[in-house]
Amino acid sequence: MFRKLIRNAGALLSLIVLMTVVLAGLFAPLVSPHNPTDQQAARRLMPPAWAEHGSQEYPLGTDQLGRDILSRMIYGARISLLVGVAAVLVSGVVGVALGLISGYYGRWLDSLIMRLADIQLGVPTLILALAVVAVLGPGLRNVILVLGLTGWVTYGRLVRGEVLSIRQSEYVTSARALGSTDGHIIWRHVLPNIMPSIIVVATFEFARMIINEASLSFLGLGVTPPTPTWGGMIADGRTYIYNAWWVSTMPGIAIVLTVLAANVFGDWVRDVLDPQLRR
Amino acid sequence: MARFLTARLLHSALVIVGVSFLVFALVHLGGDPAVVLMPLEATPEEVEAFRVDNGFDKPFLVQFEHFAVKAVHGDFGTSLRHQRPAMEVVLEALPATARLGGLALLMSVLFAVPLGVLAAVKRGTWIDSLTNVLGLLGQSVPTFWLGLVLMMLFGVHWRLLPVSGAGGLKHLIMPGITLAAYSGALIMRLLRSSMLEVLTKDFLRTARSKGLPERTVLYKHALRNAAIPVVTIIALRIGPMLGGALITEEVFAYPGMGRLAMNAISNRDVPVIQAFVFVIGIAIVLSNLIVDLAYVALDPRIRYS
């Protein structure tokens, strides 16, 4: 697997980007040049270092309150990654559990869970998340909960479909004939077989969750200021698109690079782990 | 066929009931619905009076029945801000969103179909790689940021297009592209893989050996067969696109349902939010229903019993 990774330049590059973002987020206090919330009124809206009037001290410029954009982007990575990972975990656990129950036990449980999925798909994730956050109030915990609990359908449907075919397989039949319990069969035979597909979907979902979190923060319904978030930074820059393009542009590039890397990496993981899913 | 139709309609009705339950449960999420629905400055006596007037002192399921009966009649209460029926306010903004969404859907298909077919036919060439990069980028750029970047380039820098508002077709170009990007990329990638599969089929060899021009073979014989999974995805995109429309409208200050909902959120105008979510739900259920019925009509291989 590692050798294959080296041979695939795109996948390797995307892994490097992802690792950089993770490390930057983890060691934010050590690697960021400035305090992300430090306001310098005299240094408002300074352009990036390479532009006219730019300064090496603020490589990507400063925002409307004179805060260093690079430092805020590094701290913003923490929120994006945290929400991305946590929301994928919550939705993954809920979705896989419901998908297993639905596919393995079938009958009325299956109908019930699949109808729930249909209802959930009747309202787009972002709109549902928006409405719930609007009532519950913004904040890190609510964002994770809302994105996590609305994202299960993707996993649920995938797992159900795979379990339906695995349930008929000979090794499951023989395990049952040997007297294995349902729990044992699910845990030892079904789950390991569907794990590759789950990992592939989780990679793409991670990318989607980062965009969803950024969208909510952009709309002012995500993680609230003064905590720096990529979406929130882009919202800050909206007012200044006429004279300070960098305020919105820089954090956007961070989102695109991270999400692109996750998507490219996901494509590669799919090709390696699950050739059947290859498109 | 009649049985399929009945089952399918029942299913749609069930989903609509489910969506209305979600919408109903929304006001109970924040704890006391009377507090959620009343303005912040309302006195405790006013809140109590409101609670009794609207039956919020009754059991949960009784309240849902009450809510559902009113919802069937399109009654979601009075908008706190507009002082008019919430549903009326939402429906007024619907045509603008429908125009934007329809244009974006058209744009994404017009972008995706030729490029998807081309990428499959020229598999492994630079054209394929280029469309692959385009597709990945399109799926990785957040809607709201794309909107801002387009605005900065075409609105502020080159001054070609209006930055915000609504008016003629000019006002729809940038929001349309913004909203179309993700779906266009998705449809293109899907069409490519679907075409690759169809291109290996025997009936294409037959068509070619009959002496049909390559254009006819590709666009009539191959594309028609590759289009089936793509049509499903296009139908499934309608929901997420309505979510994207909300962000796009907010970015471009475009006066549609999404912007209305965003304003409702900042004003805590819950009846409008509820009516909005309900209308979106109905739109999605109806579009899924139409696609399912269209399948039966279009594809003779699909038979429902």
PDB file of C-alpha atoms in Angstrom, chain A residues 114-115 118-124 126-128 130-132 134-136 157 204 208 211 214-216 218-221 230-231 234-235 237-238 241-246 248-253 255-257 259-261 263-264 267 270 279, chain B residues 11 14-15 18-19 22 26-27 29-30 36 132-133 136-137 139-145 148-149 151-152 156 163 182 189-190 192-193 196 236 239-240 242-244 246-247 250-253 262 265 268 270 273 276-277 280-282 284-285:
ATOM      1  CA  MET A 114     -35.335   3.312   5.406  1.00  0.00           C
ATOM      2  CA  ARG A 115     -38.462   5.480   5.691  1.00  0.00           C
ATOM      3  CA  ASP A 118     -36.339   9.058   3.064  1.00  0.00           C
ATOM      4  CA  ILE A 119     -37.775  11.655   5.418  1.00  0.00           C
ATOM      5  CA  GLN A 120     -34.310  12.882   6.310  1.00  0.00           C
ATOM      6  CA  LEU A 121     -33.504  13.256   2.591  1.00  0.00           C
ATOM      7  CA  GLY A 122     -36.708  15.261   2.218  1.00  0.00           C
ATOM      8  CA  VAL A 123     -34.890  18.159   3.843  1.00  0.00           C
ATOM      9  CA  PRO A 124     -31.395  19.013   2.567  1.00  0.00           C
ATOM     10  CA  LEU A 126     -27.641  22.187   5.140  1.00  0.00           C
ATOM     11  CA  ILE A 127     -31.180  23.521   5.485  1.00  0.00           C
ATOM     12  CA  LEU A 128     -31.994  21.142   8.333  1.00  0.00           C
ATOM     13  CA  LEU A 130     -29.439  25.682   9.590  1.00  0.00           C
ATOM     14  CA  ALA A 131     -32.951  25.438  11.021  1.00  0.00           C
ATOM     15  CA  VAL A 132     -31.811  23.401  14.023  1.00  0.00           C
ATOM     16  CA  ALA A 134     -31.195  28.673  14.427  1.00  0.00           C
ATOM     17  CA  VAL A 135     -33.388  27.268  17.206  1.00  0.00           C
ATOM     18  CA  LEU A 136     -30.687  25.741  19.427  1.00  0.00           C
ATOM     19  CA  ARG A 157     -27.945   3.178   2.835  1.00  0.00           C
ATOM     20  CA  PHE A 204     -15.485  11.950   1.114  1.00  0.00           C
ATOM     21  CA  ARG A 208     -18.184  17.471   2.796  1.00  0.00           C
ATOM     22  CA  ILE A 211     -17.499  22.534   3.641  1.00  0.00           C
ATOM     23  CA  ALA A 214     -17.474  26.481   6.802  1.00  0.00           C
ATOM     24  CA  SER A 215     -20.888  27.249   5.266  1.00  0.00           C
ATOM     25  CA  LEU A 216     -22.547  27.409   8.686  1.00  0.00           C
ATOM     26  CA  PHE A 218     -19.928  31.804   7.019  1.00  0.00           C
ATOM     27  CA  LEU A 219     -23.645  32.328   7.628  1.00  0.00           C
ATOM     28  CA  GLY A 220     -22.922  33.141  11.267  1.00  0.00           C
ATOM     29  CA  LEU A 221     -24.539  29.913  12.501  1.00  0.00           C
ATOM     30  CA  TRP A 230     -12.224  29.568   7.864  1.00  0.00           C
ATOM     31  CA  GLY A 231     -15.876  30.212   7.067  1.00  0.00           C
ATOM     32  CA  ILE A 234     -14.430  34.586   4.641  1.00  0.00           C
ATOM     33  CA  ALA A 235     -17.560  36.241   6.032  1.00  0.00           C
ATOM     34  CA  GLY A 237     -13.829  39.723   4.283  1.00  0.00           C
ATOM     35  CA  ARG A 238     -17.150  40.111   2.450  1.00  0.00           C
ATOM     36  CA  ILE A 241     -13.998  42.765  -1.456  1.00  0.00           C
ATOM     37  CA  TYR A 242     -13.586  46.215  -3.041  1.00  0.00           C
ATOM     38  CA  ASN A 243     -10.322  47.145  -1.365  1.00  0.00           C
ATOM     39  CA  ALA A 244      -8.916  44.068   0.409  1.00  0.00           C
ATOM     40  CA  TRP A 245      -9.403  40.920  -1.681  1.00  0.00           C
ATOM     41  CA  TRP A 246      -7.028  38.847   0.445  1.00  0.00           C
ATOM     42  CA  SER A 248     -11.766  36.431   1.947  1.00  0.00           C
ATOM     43  CA  THR A 249      -9.479  34.820  -0.596  1.00  0.00           C
ATOM     44  CA  MET A 250      -6.819  33.349   1.712  1.00  0.00           C
ATOM     45  CA  PRO A 251      -9.035  31.252   4.033  1.00  0.00           C
ATOM     46  CA  GLY A 252     -10.984  30.112   0.945  1.00  0.00           C
ATOM     47  CA  ILE A 253      -7.780  28.733  -0.534  1.00  0.00           C
ATOM     48  CA  ILE A 255     -10.643  25.230   2.428  1.00  0.00           C
ATOM     49  CA  VAL A 256     -10.221  24.362  -1.249  1.00  0.00           C
ATOM     50  CA  LEU A 257      -6.790  22.802  -0.690  1.00  0.00           C
ATOM     51  CA  VAL A 259     -11.149  19.556   0.696  1.00  0.00           C
ATOM     52  CA  LEU A 260      -9.446  18.878  -2.635  1.00  0.00           C
ATOM     53  CA  ALA A 261      -6.756  16.864  -0.843  1.00  0.00           C
ATOM     54  CA  ASN A 263     -11.282  14.160  -2.226  1.00  0.00           C
ATOM     55  CA  VAL A 264      -8.154  13.138  -4.176  1.00  0.00           C
ATOM     56  CA  ASP A 267     -10.380   8.582  -4.817  1.00  0.00           C
ATOM     57  CA  ARG A 270     -11.238   3.775  -3.111  1.00  0.00           C
ATOM     58  CA  ARG A 279     -15.661   4.410 -11.435  1.00  0.00           C
TER      59      ARG A 279
ATOM     60  CA  HIS B  11     -44.749   6.725   0.118  1.00  0.00           C
ATOM     61  CA  LEU B  14     -45.589   9.413   4.280  1.00  0.00           C
ATOM     62  CA  VAL B  15     -42.418  11.401   3.639  1.00  0.00           C
ATOM     63  CA  GLY B  18     -42.447  12.909   8.273  1.00  0.00           C
ATOM     64  CA  VAL B  19     -41.069  16.221   7.038  1.00  0.00           C
ATOM     65  CA  LEU B  22     -39.541  17.427  11.628  1.00  0.00           C
ATOM     66  CA  LEU B  26     -38.156  22.112  15.403  1.00  0.00           C
ATOM     67  CA  VAL B  27     -39.872  24.551  17.760  1.00  0.00           C
ATOM     68  CA  LEU B  29     -35.993  21.533  20.240  1.00  0.00           C
ATOM     69  CA  GLY B  30     -35.216  24.793  21.981  1.00  0.00           C
ATOM     70  CA  VAL B  36     -39.051  30.247  20.979  1.00  0.00           C
ATOM     71  CA  ASN B 132     -10.810  15.257 -14.104  1.00  0.00           C
ATOM     72  CA  VAL B 133      -9.077  18.237 -12.498  1.00  0.00           C
ATOM     73  CA  LEU B 136     -12.372  17.561  -8.591  1.00  0.00           C
ATOM     74  CA  LEU B 137     -12.047  21.331  -8.230  1.00  0.00           C
ATOM     75  CA  GLN B 139     -16.511  19.422  -6.002  1.00  0.00           C
ATOM     76  CA  SER B 140     -13.993  20.984  -3.615  1.00  0.00           C
ATOM     77  CA  VAL B 141     -14.766  24.700  -3.861  1.00  0.00           C
ATOM     78  CA  PRO B 142     -17.295  25.900  -1.268  1.00  0.00           C
ATOM     79  CA  THR B 143     -20.309  27.582  -2.894  1.00  0.00           C
ATOM     80  CA  PHE B 144     -20.105  30.785  -0.891  1.00  0.00           C
ATOM     81  CA  TRP B 145     -16.413  31.294  -1.596  1.00  0.00           C
ATOM     82  CA  LEU B 148     -17.236  35.812  -3.620  1.00  0.00           C
ATOM     83  CA  VAL B 149     -14.306  35.090  -5.956  1.00  0.00           C
ATOM     84  CA  MET B 151     -17.830  38.719  -7.537  1.00  0.00           C
ATOM     85  CA  MET B 152     -14.319  40.037  -6.971  1.00  0.00           C
ATOM     86  CA  VAL B 156     -15.202  44.448  -8.828  1.00  0.00           C
ATOM     87  CA  VAL B 163     -22.363  42.369  -7.851  1.00  0.00           C
ATOM     88  CA  TYR B 182     -20.753  21.495  -7.655  1.00  0.00           C
ATOM     89  CA  ARG B 189     -17.774  12.718 -13.380  1.00  0.00           C
ATOM     90  CA  LEU B 190     -20.715  10.375 -13.154  1.00  0.00           C
ATOM     91  CA  ARG B 192     -17.914   9.887 -17.716  1.00  0.00           C
ATOM     92  CA  SER B 193     -17.895   6.623 -15.776  1.00  0.00           C
ATOM     93  CA  LEU B 196     -17.090   4.318 -20.169  1.00  0.00           C
ATOM     94  CA  LEU B 236     -31.213  13.806  -6.226  1.00  0.00           C
ATOM     95  CA  GLY B 239     -32.413  18.968  -2.616  1.00  0.00           C
ATOM     96  CA  PRO B 240     -28.765  19.909  -2.092  1.00  0.00           C
ATOM     97  CA  LEU B 242     -31.943  24.196  -2.795  1.00  0.00           C
ATOM     98  CA  GLY B 243     -29.545  24.228   0.165  1.00  0.00           C
ATOM     99  CA  GLY B 244     -26.873  25.751  -2.067  1.00  0.00           C
ATOM    100  CA  LEU B 246     -29.787  29.550   0.178  1.00  0.00           C
ATOM    101  CA  ILE B 247     -26.063  30.292   0.422  1.00  0.00           C
ATOM    102  CA  GLU B 250     -27.237  35.200   0.746  1.00  0.00           C
ATOM    103  CA  VAL B 251     -23.907  35.939  -0.991  1.00  0.00           C
ATOM    104  CA  PHE B 252     -25.437  37.809  -3.935  1.00  0.00           C
ATOM    105  CA  ALA B 253     -28.261  39.461  -1.947  1.00  0.00           C
ATOM    106  CA  MET B 262     -31.702  33.681   6.452  1.00  0.00           C
ATOM    107  CA  ILE B 265     -33.242  33.130  11.212  1.00  0.00           C
ATOM    108  CA  ARG B 268     -36.006  34.416  15.072  1.00  0.00           C
ATOM    109  CA  VAL B 270     -39.756  30.706  13.394  1.00  0.00           C
ATOM    110  CA  ILE B 273     -38.426  29.076   8.895  1.00  0.00           C
ATOM    111  CA  PHE B 276     -39.629  27.404   4.278  1.00  0.00           C
ATOM    112  CA  VAL B 277     -38.428  23.948   5.382  1.00  0.00           C
ATOM    113  CA  ILE B 280     -38.431  22.662   0.401  1.00  0.00           C
ATOM    114  CA  GLY B 281     -39.582  19.227   1.581  1.00  0.00           C
ATOM    115  CA  ILE B 282     -42.597  19.294  -0.732  1.00  0.00           C
ATOM    116  CA  ILE B 284     -38.010  17.489  -3.086  1.00  0.00           C
ATOM    117  CA  VAL B 285     -40.728  14.874  -2.639  1.00  0.00           C
TER     118      VAL B 285
END
